[in-house]
């Protein structure tokens, strides 16, 4: 079956996580993604956190599916010429080098435009223009600078970073949207353009509701759905709100049967207002449904701590899956805290292709997260990541180089 991005060629100059996340998505949607790597070494993640000696790490294989790999020394004059040929042939150049690295290589926006005015140049950087624009940035730096860390964790503890890679993978997602949007605009403008996704901006976009809360706090000095109300003090900035859901529907993480030995025997429980009477019935507190201290959402706000303690007395008598089953019968919103082990073993995720088993010639079978975005007319087939330089000759031939020329470039160290 045809793929959504059939015919789109991506010159993939990305490494580590943020950029590769983006180009992997584009490859899953059908783009021909040609990953340019440094000969001999390649993307640094090939060798990071290895679980099998001398074999591409899971870090690399899980972020570079469906791509082709070519090795080019872009600082070698002849290597630069090969890169120029690629720029002329491709639609999009994606990079996430440190600020200025592409310019230092000699590939400024102006030069790229000379070579190919239709080229879209898409970059991940740590920061947009401003005081930090020259800084190198990794995931947790972005989480901190984008507002996530200051608003994550418990009020009596330090800022906390989250396991979700919102700085790297989150920004890669933002960049992918920018690229397909620029490709669409090019269909009528005929021109390429630059696309920038700064990691700080991407994280902040995902923390939008916290900037909402900052302004509510500035205006009123209090936010009633936060656990600080009415027990603690609010300061000048949005506080860390623990496991509060933060929306209009208070929620918390509660212990379930087995919590003493299983660190993930917990459930997220939401006391959604329309199902309050059902919650009261399930936990055996029928009188709360009509008691004026508990019957309305606003009456419950100052009592949330005690309410969740009472609900927890009930959840502790059930496993998280039993609780889930009972609560779902009554449309009470809740979610089990699933461990990575449970997710890896979940049959329904395998069925939908969200978790996929892939075979790799050097490491054998491994699990990966497949394409989380499902298109009905462009199904994703997850193919293993390329070995370093696996497709150099193939891509060089497509660029019009003869076997003799390829051999000479190899001798010169250009490829
Ligand atoms: C991630 C990051 C911190 C890594 O820094 P780093 O390991 O020092 O890598 P850099 O991007 O600085 O360097 C790449 C260097 O390799 C060179 N290089 C890359 N590919 C090359 C190739 N095929 N041939 C020759 N040289 C190559 C670059 O030209 C650059 O050299 P220069 O510093 O002399 O200009 C940095 O790239 C960065 O801040 N990127 C933007 C933000 C980002 O994406 N961060 C998240 C990562 S998940």
Tab-separated table of C-alpha atoms and ligand atoms in Angstrom:
chain	number	residue	atom	x	y	z
A	1	UNK	CA	0.000	0.000	0.000
A	2	UNK	CA	1.228	3.539	-0.770
A	3	UNK	CA	2.533	5.624	2.104
A	4	UNK	CA	1.574	9.187	2.997
A	5	UNK	CA	5.064	10.602	2.437
A	6	UNK	CA	6.051	8.471	-0.576
A	7	UNK	CA	8.459	10.437	-2.750
A	8	UNK	CA	9.686	12.737	0.034
A	9	UNK	CA	13.442	12.481	0.511
A	10	UNK	CA	14.947	13.475	3.832
A	11	UNK	CA	18.605	14.257	4.340
A	12	UNK	CA	18.861	13.198	7.956
A	13	UNK	CA	21.707	14.881	9.762
A	14	UNK	CA	20.338	14.055	13.202
A	15	UNK	CA	21.863	12.319	16.168
A	16	UNK	CA	21.070	11.312	19.752
A	17	UNK	CA	17.286	11.439	20.429
A	18	UNK	CA	15.407	14.603	19.476
A	19	UNK	CA	16.222	14.731	15.753
A	20	UNK	CA	16.104	10.942	15.209
A	21	UNK	CA	12.626	10.804	16.785
A	22	UNK	CA	11.453	13.255	14.145
A	23	UNK	CA	13.023	11.542	11.140
A	24	UNK	CA	11.908	8.094	12.335
A	25	UNK	CA	8.301	9.322	12.301
A	26	UNK	CA	8.748	10.720	8.787
A	27	UNK	CA	10.254	7.383	7.698
A	28	UNK	CA	7.281	5.536	9.180
A	29	UNK	CA	4.992	7.754	7.150
A	30	UNK	CA	6.885	6.674	4.030
A	31	UNK	CA	9.659	9.231	3.496
A	32	UNK	CA	13.022	8.000	2.235
A	33	UNK	CA	15.252	8.992	5.150
A	34	UNK	CA	18.976	9.023	4.382
A	35	UNK	CA	20.924	9.306	7.608
A	36	UNK	CA	24.351	10.892	7.162
A	37	UNK	CA	26.860	9.729	9.752
A	38	UNK	CA	30.523	10.146	10.433
A	39	UNK	CA	32.559	7.218	9.066
A	40	UNK	CA	33.884	4.861	11.714
A	41	UNK	CA	31.799	6.276	14.553
A	42	UNK	CA	28.335	7.267	13.439
A	43	UNK	CA	25.605	8.550	15.689
A	44	UNK	CA	27.091	8.509	19.189
A	45	UNK	CA	24.116	6.555	20.507
A	46	UNK	CA	25.197	3.493	18.496
A	47	UNK	CA	27.662	2.854	21.293
A	48	UNK	CA	25.834	4.375	24.275
A	49	UNK	CA	24.222	2.169	26.950
A	50	UNK	CA	25.123	-0.981	25.021
A	51	UNK	CA	23.645	-4.213	26.360
A	52	UNK	CA	25.552	-6.413	23.873
A	53	UNK	CA	29.243	-5.730	23.135
A	54	UNK	CA	29.996	-4.237	19.674
A	55	UNK	CA	26.340	-4.262	18.649
A	56	UNK	CA	24.273	-1.119	17.982
A	57	UNK	CA	22.599	-0.157	21.244
A	58	UNK	CA	18.852	-0.237	21.823
A	59	UNK	CA	19.155	3.526	22.229
A	60	UNK	CA	20.138	3.717	18.549
A	61	UNK	CA	18.044	0.900	17.099
A	62	UNK	CA	14.839	2.149	18.747
A	63	UNK	CA	15.190	5.660	17.269
A	64	UNK	CA	16.393	4.902	13.756
A	65	UNK	CA	14.012	2.413	12.187
A	66	UNK	CA	13.190	2.525	8.478
A	67	UNK	CA	16.200	4.738	7.643
A	68	UNK	CA	19.180	4.255	5.350
A	69	UNK	CA	22.677	5.039	6.625
A	70	UNK	CA	25.473	6.611	4.593
A	71	UNK	CA	28.844	7.626	5.973
A	72	UNK	CA	30.262	10.897	4.693
A	73	UNK	CA	33.061	13.033	6.127
A	74	UNK	CA	31.443	16.409	5.677
A	75	UNK	CA	34.652	18.211	6.569
A	76	UNK	CA	36.492	16.577	3.661
A	77	UNK	CA	36.224	18.743	0.462
A	78	UNK	CA	35.122	15.770	-1.641
A	79	UNK	CA	32.749	14.674	1.104
A	80	UNK	CA	31.220	18.157	0.972
A	81	UNK	CA	30.591	17.666	-2.759
A	82	UNK	CA	28.717	14.454	-2.057
A	83	UNK	CA	26.660	16.294	0.520
A	84	UNK	CA	25.917	19.013	-2.043
A	85	UNK	CA	24.629	16.347	-4.427
A	86	UNK	CA	22.378	15.036	-1.640
A	87	UNK	CA	21.080	18.520	-0.866
A	88	UNK	CA	20.122	18.911	-4.524
A	89	UNK	CA	18.254	15.609	-4.496
A	90	UNK	CA	16.436	15.869	-1.165
A	91	UNK	CA	13.355	17.793	-0.023
A	92	UNK	CA	14.197	18.303	3.631
A	93	UNK	CA	17.418	18.570	5.619
A	94	UNK	CA	16.892	17.791	9.303
A	95	UNK	CA	19.639	18.497	11.821
A	96	UNK	CA	20.120	18.822	15.546
A	97	UNK	CA	23.768	19.761	15.805
A	98	UNK	CA	25.005	22.224	18.364
A	99	UNK	CA	24.257	25.822	17.303
A	100	UNK	CA	26.424	26.933	14.364
A	101	UNK	CA	27.771	23.472	13.449
A	102	UNK	CA	26.036	23.349	10.060
A	103	UNK	CA	27.348	26.834	9.212
A	104	UNK	CA	30.852	25.800	10.267
A	105	UNK	CA	30.562	22.872	7.859
A	106	UNK	CA	29.937	25.443	5.129
A	107	UNK	CA	26.227	24.743	4.771
A	108	UNK	CA	24.611	28.033	5.690
A	109	UNK	CA	20.940	28.618	4.865
A	110	UNK	CA	22.043	30.838	1.970
A	111	UNK	CA	24.339	28.154	0.550
A	112	UNK	CA	21.659	25.488	0.859
A	113	UNK	CA	19.179	27.793	-0.910
A	114	UNK	CA	21.666	28.274	-3.760
A	115	UNK	CA	21.934	24.529	-4.126
A	116	UNK	CA	18.219	23.836	-3.786
A	117	UNK	CA	15.678	26.651	-3.321
A	118	UNK	CA	12.968	24.085	-2.516
A	119	UNK	CA	14.944	22.657	0.397
A	120	UNK	CA	13.301	22.790	3.821
A	121	UNK	CA	15.930	23.058	6.570
A	122	UNK	CA	14.594	21.837	9.886
A	123	UNK	CA	16.503	22.166	13.142
A	124	UNK	CA	16.179	21.223	16.758
A	125	UNK	CA	18.081	23.553	19.039
A	126	UNK	CA	18.083	23.795	22.801
A	127	UNK	CA	16.906	27.398	22.851
A	128	UNK	CA	15.497	29.880	20.393
A	129	UNK	CA	17.137	33.287	19.856
A	130	UNK	CA	18.039	34.871	23.197
A	131	UNK	CA	20.557	34.634	26.006
A	132	UNK	CA	20.986	30.854	25.801
A	133	UNK	CA	20.904	30.371	22.038
A	134	UNK	CA	24.497	29.110	21.862
A	135	UNK	CA	24.089	26.482	24.575
A	136	UNK	CA	24.217	22.760	24.012
A	137	UNK	CA	21.169	21.129	25.507
A	138	UNK	CA	20.098	17.654	26.553
A	139	UNK	CA	16.715	16.342	27.655
A	140	UNK	CA	16.734	17.277	31.317
A	141	UNK	CA	18.122	20.740	30.676
A	142	UNK	CA	15.116	21.376	28.460
A	143	UNK	CA	12.723	19.975	31.067
A	144	UNK	CA	14.191	22.409	33.589
A	145	UNK	CA	14.335	25.431	31.297
A	146	UNK	CA	10.889	24.788	29.829
A	147	UNK	CA	9.045	24.918	33.146
A	148	UNK	CA	8.362	21.204	33.587
A	149	UNK	CA	10.756	20.524	36.471
A	150	UNK	CA	9.634	23.432	38.639
A	151	UNK	CA	6.060	22.200	38.422
A	152	UNK	CA	6.762	18.467	38.839
A	153	UNK	CA	7.251	16.654	42.150
A	154	UNK	CA	5.923	17.233	45.628
A	155	UNK	CA	5.710	20.562	47.376
A	156	UNK	CA	8.093	19.554	50.155
A	157	UNK	CA	10.742	18.193	47.782
A	158	UNK	CA	13.067	19.448	45.034
A	159	UNK	CA	12.063	19.925	41.386
A	160	UNK	CA	11.757	16.601	39.549
A	161	UNK	CA	12.269	15.610	35.922
A	162	UNK	CA	9.845	13.204	34.291
A	163	UNK	CA	10.626	9.897	32.611
A	164	UNK	CA	8.678	10.963	29.524
A	165	UNK	CA	11.265	12.463	27.169
A	166	UNK	CA	9.318	15.624	26.564
A	167	UNK	CA	12.479	17.616	25.781
A	168	UNK	CA	13.915	15.263	23.183
A	169	UNK	CA	11.121	13.121	21.773
A	170	UNK	CA	8.572	15.870	22.448
A	171	UNK	CA	10.585	18.382	20.432
A	172	UNK	CA	11.157	15.823	17.688
A	173	UNK	CA	7.372	15.525	17.391
A	174	UNK	CA	7.001	19.284	17.173
A	175	UNK	CA	9.659	19.416	14.460
A	176	UNK	CA	7.954	16.678	12.435
A	177	UNK	CA	4.754	18.704	12.400
A	178	UNK	CA	6.719	21.775	11.291
A	179	UNK	CA	8.266	19.800	8.444
A	180	UNK	CA	5.049	18.374	7.018
A	181	UNK	CA	3.474	21.838	7.330
A	182	UNK	CA	6.387	23.381	5.406
A	183	UNK	CA	6.111	20.636	2.790
A	184	UNK	CA	2.442	21.508	2.365
A	185	UNK	CA	3.173	25.228	2.045
A	186	UNK	CA	5.811	24.417	-0.572
A	187	UNK	CA	3.150	22.807	-2.757
A	188	UNK	CA	1.821	26.317	-3.480
A	189	UNK	CA	4.772	28.602	-2.669
A	190	UNK	CA	7.318	26.451	-4.508
A	191	UNK	CA	9.889	27.498	-1.912
A	192	UNK	CA	11.640	25.870	0.989
A	193	UNK	CA	11.870	27.476	4.406
A	194	UNK	CA	13.552	27.072	7.751
A	195	UNK	CA	11.769	25.203	10.533
A	196	UNK	CA	13.002	25.618	14.083
A	197	UNK	CA	11.817	23.685	17.114
A	198	UNK	CA	13.617	24.811	20.251
A	199	UNK	CA	13.515	22.313	23.090
A	200	UNK	CA	12.659	24.964	25.668
A	201	UNK	CA	9.700	26.026	23.520
A	202	UNK	CA	8.545	22.451	22.974
A	203	UNK	CA	8.581	21.689	26.702
A	204	UNK	CA	6.822	24.957	27.510
A	205	UNK	CA	4.152	24.158	24.924
A	206	UNK	CA	3.518	20.913	26.794
A	207	UNK	CA	3.430	22.884	30.079
A	208	UNK	CA	0.897	25.364	28.744
A	209	UNK	CA	-1.555	24.686	31.581
A	210	UNK	CA	1.080	25.706	34.127
A	211	UNK	CA	1.458	29.138	32.532
A	212	UNK	CA	-2.331	29.319	32.720
A	213	UNK	CA	-2.045	28.611	36.442
A	214	UNK	CA	0.695	31.205	36.923
A	215	UNK	CA	-1.699	33.871	35.727
A	216	UNK	CA	-4.542	32.544	37.873
A	217	UNK	CA	-2.201	32.589	40.854
A	218	UNK	CA	-1.067	36.155	40.080
A	219	UNK	CA	-4.693	37.256	39.993
A	220	UNK	CA	-6.194	35.341	42.916
A	221	UNK	CA	-3.273	34.150	45.077
A	222	UNK	CA	-4.772	30.690	45.376
A	223	UNK	CA	-5.690	27.688	43.219
A	224	UNK	CA	-8.306	25.576	44.863
A	225	UNK	CA	-7.655	22.337	42.999
A	226	UNK	CA	-4.005	22.266	44.126
A	227	UNK	CA	-3.102	20.145	47.180
A	228	UNK	CA	-1.656	23.310	48.772
A	229	UNK	CA	-5.249	24.484	49.230
A	230	UNK	CA	-6.247	24.727	52.052
A	231	UNK	CA	-3.338	23.100	53.873
A	232	UNK	CA	-0.277	24.998	52.676
A	233	UNK	CA	0.807	28.373	51.461
A	234	UNK	CA	1.055	29.508	47.889
A	235	UNK	CA	4.172	31.468	46.931
A	236	UNK	CA	4.752	33.647	43.901
A	237	UNK	CA	5.206	30.868	41.361
A	238	UNK	CA	3.116	27.844	40.390
A	239	UNK	CA	4.010	25.183	42.980
A	240	UNK	CA	4.667	21.491	42.454
A	241	UNK	CA	1.325	19.766	42.741
A	242	UNK	CA	2.302	16.161	43.382
A	243	UNK	CA	-0.146	13.876	41.642
A	244	UNK	CA	-3.025	16.323	41.454
A	245	UNK	CA	-4.672	16.256	38.055
A	246	UNK	CA	-4.601	20.008	37.823
A	247	UNK	CA	-7.786	20.284	35.807
A	248	UNK	CA	-11.320	20.770	36.992
A	249	UNK	CA	-11.529	17.107	38.033
A	250	UNK	CA	-9.426	16.344	41.127
A	251	UNK	CA	-7.358	13.186	40.962
A	252	UNK	CA	-4.653	11.405	42.957
A	253	UNK	CA	-2.578	8.229	42.919
A	254	UNK	CA	-3.850	5.695	45.427
A	255	UNK	CA	-2.435	2.475	46.835
A	256	UNK	CA	-3.896	-0.830	45.704
A	257	UNK	CA	-3.630	-4.359	47.085
A	258	UNK	CA	0.007	-5.437	47.118
A	259	UNK	CA	1.503	-1.953	47.348
A	260	UNK	CA	3.745	-3.058	50.241
A	261	UNK	CA	5.889	-5.157	47.893
A	262	UNK	CA	4.987	-3.988	44.382
A	263	UNK	CA	6.150	-0.423	43.647
A	264	UNK	CA	3.526	-0.124	40.912
A	265	UNK	CA	0.454	-1.408	42.763
A	266	UNK	CA	-1.283	1.953	42.457
A	267	UNK	CA	-4.168	3.457	40.540
A	268	UNK	CA	-4.889	6.983	39.364
A	269	UNK	CA	-8.348	7.887	40.612
A	270	UNK	CA	-10.363	10.874	39.399
A	271	UNK	CA	-13.283	12.167	41.436
A	272	UNK	CA	-15.144	13.399	38.385
A	273	UNK	CA	-18.141	15.438	39.517
A	274	UNK	CA	-20.862	13.787	37.374
A	275	UNK	CA	-20.068	10.327	38.826
A	276	UNK	CA	-19.674	11.437	42.455
A	277	UNK	CA	-22.752	9.520	43.637
A	278	UNK	CA	-21.439	6.330	42.006
A	279	UNK	CA	-18.045	6.825	43.680
A	280	UNK	CA	-19.812	7.150	47.051
A	281	UNK	CA	-21.693	3.900	46.411
A	282	UNK	CA	-18.620	1.964	45.309
A	283	UNK	CA	-16.549	2.926	48.348
A	284	UNK	CA	-19.469	2.463	50.753
A	285	UNK	CA	-19.920	6.099	51.719
A	286	UNK	CA	-23.444	6.544	50.322
A	287	UNK	CA	-24.156	9.377	52.767
A	288	UNK	CA	-21.519	11.596	51.081
A	289	UNK	CA	-23.713	11.819	47.989
A	290	UNK	CA	-26.184	14.054	49.844
A	291	UNK	CA	-24.099	15.464	52.719
A	292	UNK	CA	-23.679	19.213	51.937
A	293	UNK	CA	-20.001	18.964	52.988
A	294	UNK	CA	-19.359	16.456	50.204
A	295	UNK	CA	-22.195	16.633	47.692
A	296	UNK	CA	-20.797	19.418	45.488
A	297	UNK	CA	-17.415	19.750	43.801
A	298	UNK	CA	-16.689	23.065	45.534
A	299	UNK	CA	-17.582	21.657	48.978
A	300	UNK	CA	-15.198	18.761	48.357
A	301	UNK	CA	-12.181	20.901	47.395
A	302	UNK	CA	-10.986	21.706	50.955
A	303	UNK	CA	-11.573	18.060	51.963
A	304	UNK	CA	-9.824	16.319	49.078
A	305	UNK	CA	-7.039	14.883	51.223
A	306	UNK	CA	-9.508	13.113	53.503
A	307	UNK	CA	-11.697	12.064	50.587
A	308	UNK	CA	-8.781	10.420	48.789
A	309	UNK	CA	-7.705	8.740	52.048
A	310	UNK	CA	-11.187	7.218	52.300
A	311	UNK	CA	-11.188	6.109	48.658
A	312	UNK	CA	-7.751	4.596	49.203
A	313	UNK	CA	-9.122	2.460	52.035
A	314	UNK	CA	-11.291	0.908	49.314
A	315	UNK	CA	-8.642	0.671	46.543
A	316	UNK	CA	-6.266	-1.064	48.981
A	317	UNK	CA	-8.688	-3.987	49.106
A	318	UNK	CA	-8.407	-4.518	45.319
A	319	UNK	CA	-5.584	-5.045	42.857
A	320	UNK	CA	-5.218	-2.163	40.399
A	321	UNK	CA	-6.800	-4.314	37.685
A	322	UNK	CA	-9.742	-5.340	39.874
A	323	UNK	CA	-10.305	-1.713	40.852
A	324	UNK	CA	-10.099	-0.697	37.192
A	325	UNK	CA	-12.733	-3.244	36.215
A	326	UNK	CA	-15.178	-2.219	38.937
A	327	UNK	CA	-14.714	1.542	38.436
A	328	UNK	CA	-15.046	1.321	34.661
A	329	UNK	CA	-18.426	-0.329	35.032
A	330	UNK	CA	-19.608	2.959	36.545
A	331	UNK	CA	-17.684	5.218	34.148
A	332	UNK	CA	-15.473	6.430	36.979
A	333	UNK	CA	-12.263	7.661	35.305
A	334	UNK	CA	-9.172	5.848	36.584
A	335	UNK	CA	-5.976	4.288	35.293
A	336	UNK	CA	-3.635	1.587	36.565
A	337	UNK	CA	0.006	2.528	37.106
A	338	UNK	CA	1.549	0.206	34.519
A	339	UNK	CA	5.188	-0.758	34.784
A	340	UNK	CA	7.374	-0.994	31.683
A	341	UNK	CA	7.356	-4.762	32.205
A	342	UNK	CA	3.558	-4.859	32.120
A	343	UNK	CA	3.468	-2.614	29.058
A	344	UNK	CA	6.019	-4.765	27.230
A	345	UNK	CA	3.859	-7.828	27.869
A	346	UNK	CA	0.486	-6.243	27.048
A	347	UNK	CA	-1.093	-8.191	24.150
A	348	UNK	CA	-3.358	-5.359	22.968
A	349	UNK	CA	-0.361	-3.056	22.407
A	350	UNK	CA	1.303	-5.766	20.332
A	351	UNK	CA	-1.867	-6.176	18.315
A	352	UNK	CA	-2.080	-2.501	17.365
A	353	UNK	CA	1.610	-2.225	16.499
A	354	UNK	CA	2.312	0.176	19.341
A	355	UNK	CA	4.793	-2.377	20.706
A	356	UNK	CA	6.625	-4.235	17.952
A	357	UNK	CA	9.161	-7.027	17.908
A	358	UNK	CA	11.929	-6.349	15.400
A	359	UNK	CA	14.706	-8.635	14.183
A	360	UNK	CA	18.216	-7.225	13.828
A	361	UNK	CA	21.064	-9.087	12.103
A	362	UNK	CA	23.505	-8.481	14.949
A	363	UNK	CA	21.361	-8.281	18.084
A	364	UNK	CA	18.516	-10.636	17.191
A	365	UNK	CA	14.981	-9.864	18.334
A	366	UNK	CA	14.127	-6.844	20.449
A	367	UNK	CA	11.051	-4.825	21.342
A	368	UNK	CA	10.431	-1.283	20.250
A	369	UNK	CA	7.678	1.289	20.377
A	370	UNK	CA	6.050	1.389	16.959
A	371	UNK	CA	4.361	4.370	15.341
A	372	UNK	CA	1.955	5.845	17.896
A	373	UNK	CA	0.102	7.683	15.107
A	374	UNK	CA	-2.049	5.397	12.984
A	375	UNK	CA	-3.081	6.425	9.463
A	376	UNK	CA	-5.730	4.215	7.867
A	377	UNK	CA	-4.348	4.719	4.341
A	378	UNK	CA	-0.685	4.632	5.283
A	379	UNK	CA	0.003	1.742	7.636
A	380	UNK	CA	3.393	1.620	9.299
A	381	UNK	CA	5.740	-1.285	8.823
A	382	UNK	CA	8.593	-1.045	11.326
A	383	UNK	CA	11.912	-2.045	9.714
A	384	UNK	CA	15.166	-2.474	11.590
A	385	UNK	CA	17.655	0.370	11.924
A	386	UNK	CA	20.528	0.450	9.423
A	387	UNK	CA	24.068	-0.678	10.204
A	388	UNK	CA	26.631	2.109	10.013
A	389	UNK	CA	27.140	3.038	6.355
A	390	UNK	CA	25.036	0.089	5.181
A	391	UNK	CA	23.563	2.063	2.295
A	392	UNK	CA	26.519	4.232	1.288
A	393	UNK	CA	27.131	2.508	-2.054
A	394	UNK	CA	23.420	2.242	-2.841
A	395	UNK	CA	22.783	5.951	-2.214
A	396	UNK	CA	25.972	6.997	-4.027
A	397	UNK	CA	24.842	5.006	-7.080
A	398	UNK	CA	21.440	6.728	-6.934
A	399	UNK	CA	23.288	10.063	-6.936
A	400	UNK	CA	24.959	8.975	-10.189
A	401	UNK	CA	28.413	7.983	-8.923
A	402	UNK	CA	30.080	5.089	-10.751
A	403	UNK	CA	31.704	2.189	-8.843
A	404	UNK	CA	35.128	3.638	-9.704
A	405	UNK	CA	34.201	7.071	-8.354
A	406	UNK	CA	32.789	5.523	-5.201
A	407	UNK	CA	35.985	3.587	-4.703
A	408	UNK	CA	38.117	6.726	-5.214
A	409	UNK	CA	36.017	8.715	-2.735
A	410	UNK	CA	36.414	5.916	-0.228
A	411	UNK	CA	40.187	5.939	-0.688
A	412	UNK	CA	40.177	9.713	-0.186
A	413	UNK	CA	38.292	9.268	3.108
A	414	UNK	CA	35.353	11.326	1.838
A	415	UNK	CA	32.910	8.457	2.313
B	1	LIG	C1	23.178	17.142	21.477
B	1	LIG	C2	24.408	18.006	21.548
B	1	LIG	C3	24.542	18.614	22.938
B	1	LIG	C4	25.606	17.099	21.268
B	1	LIG	O1	26.780	17.848	21.211
B	1	LIG	P1	28.103	17.204	20.575
B	1	LIG	O2	28.166	15.751	20.850
B	1	LIG	O3	29.255	18.023	21.020
B	1	LIG	O4	27.844	17.322	19.025
B	1	LIG	P2	27.785	18.652	18.128
B	1	LIG	O5	26.445	18.771	17.563
B	1	LIG	O6	28.362	19.837	18.828
B	1	LIG	O7	28.901	18.340	17.071
B	1	LIG	C5	28.915	17.863	16.004
B	1	LIG	C6	30.329	18.058	15.428
B	1	LIG	O8	30.524	16.923	14.648
B	1	LIG	C7	30.717	17.325	13.321
B	1	LIG	N1	30.119	16.335	12.441
B	1	LIG	C8	28.870	15.810	12.510
B	1	LIG	N2	28.683	14.944	11.514
B	1	LIG	C9	29.823	14.922	10.798
B	1	LIG	C10	30.243	14.196	9.664
B	1	LIG	N3	29.457	13.341	9.036
B	1	LIG	N4	31.497	14.420	9.202
B	1	LIG	C11	32.318	15.290	9.823
B	1	LIG	N5	31.972	15.981	10.898
B	1	LIG	C12	30.737	15.800	11.398
B	1	LIG	C13	30.007	18.658	13.220
B	1	LIG	O9	30.447	19.378	12.107
B	1	LIG	C14	30.395	19.287	14.529
B	1	LIG	O10	31.704	19.781	14.459
B	1	LIG	P3	32.148	21.265	14.960
B	1	LIG	O11	31.831	21.318	16.420
B	1	LIG	O12	33.611	21.283	14.674
B	1	LIG	O13	31.390	22.258	14.202
B	1	LIG	C15	24.344	19.136	20.508
B	1	LIG	O14	24.371	18.565	19.220
B	1	LIG	C16	23.128	20.024	20.640
B	1	LIG	O15	23.046	20.881	21.507
B	1	LIG	N6	22.141	19.841	19.726
B	1	LIG	C17	20.942	20.634	19.684
B	1	LIG	C18	19.993	20.289	20.783
B	1	LIG	C19	19.620	18.842	20.786
B	1	LIG	O16	19.167	18.278	19.832
B	1	LIG	N7	19.759	18.236	21.969
B	1	LIG	C20	19.146	16.994	22.259
B	1	LIG	C21	19.947	15.844	21.923
B	1	LIG	S1	18.920	14.438	22.176
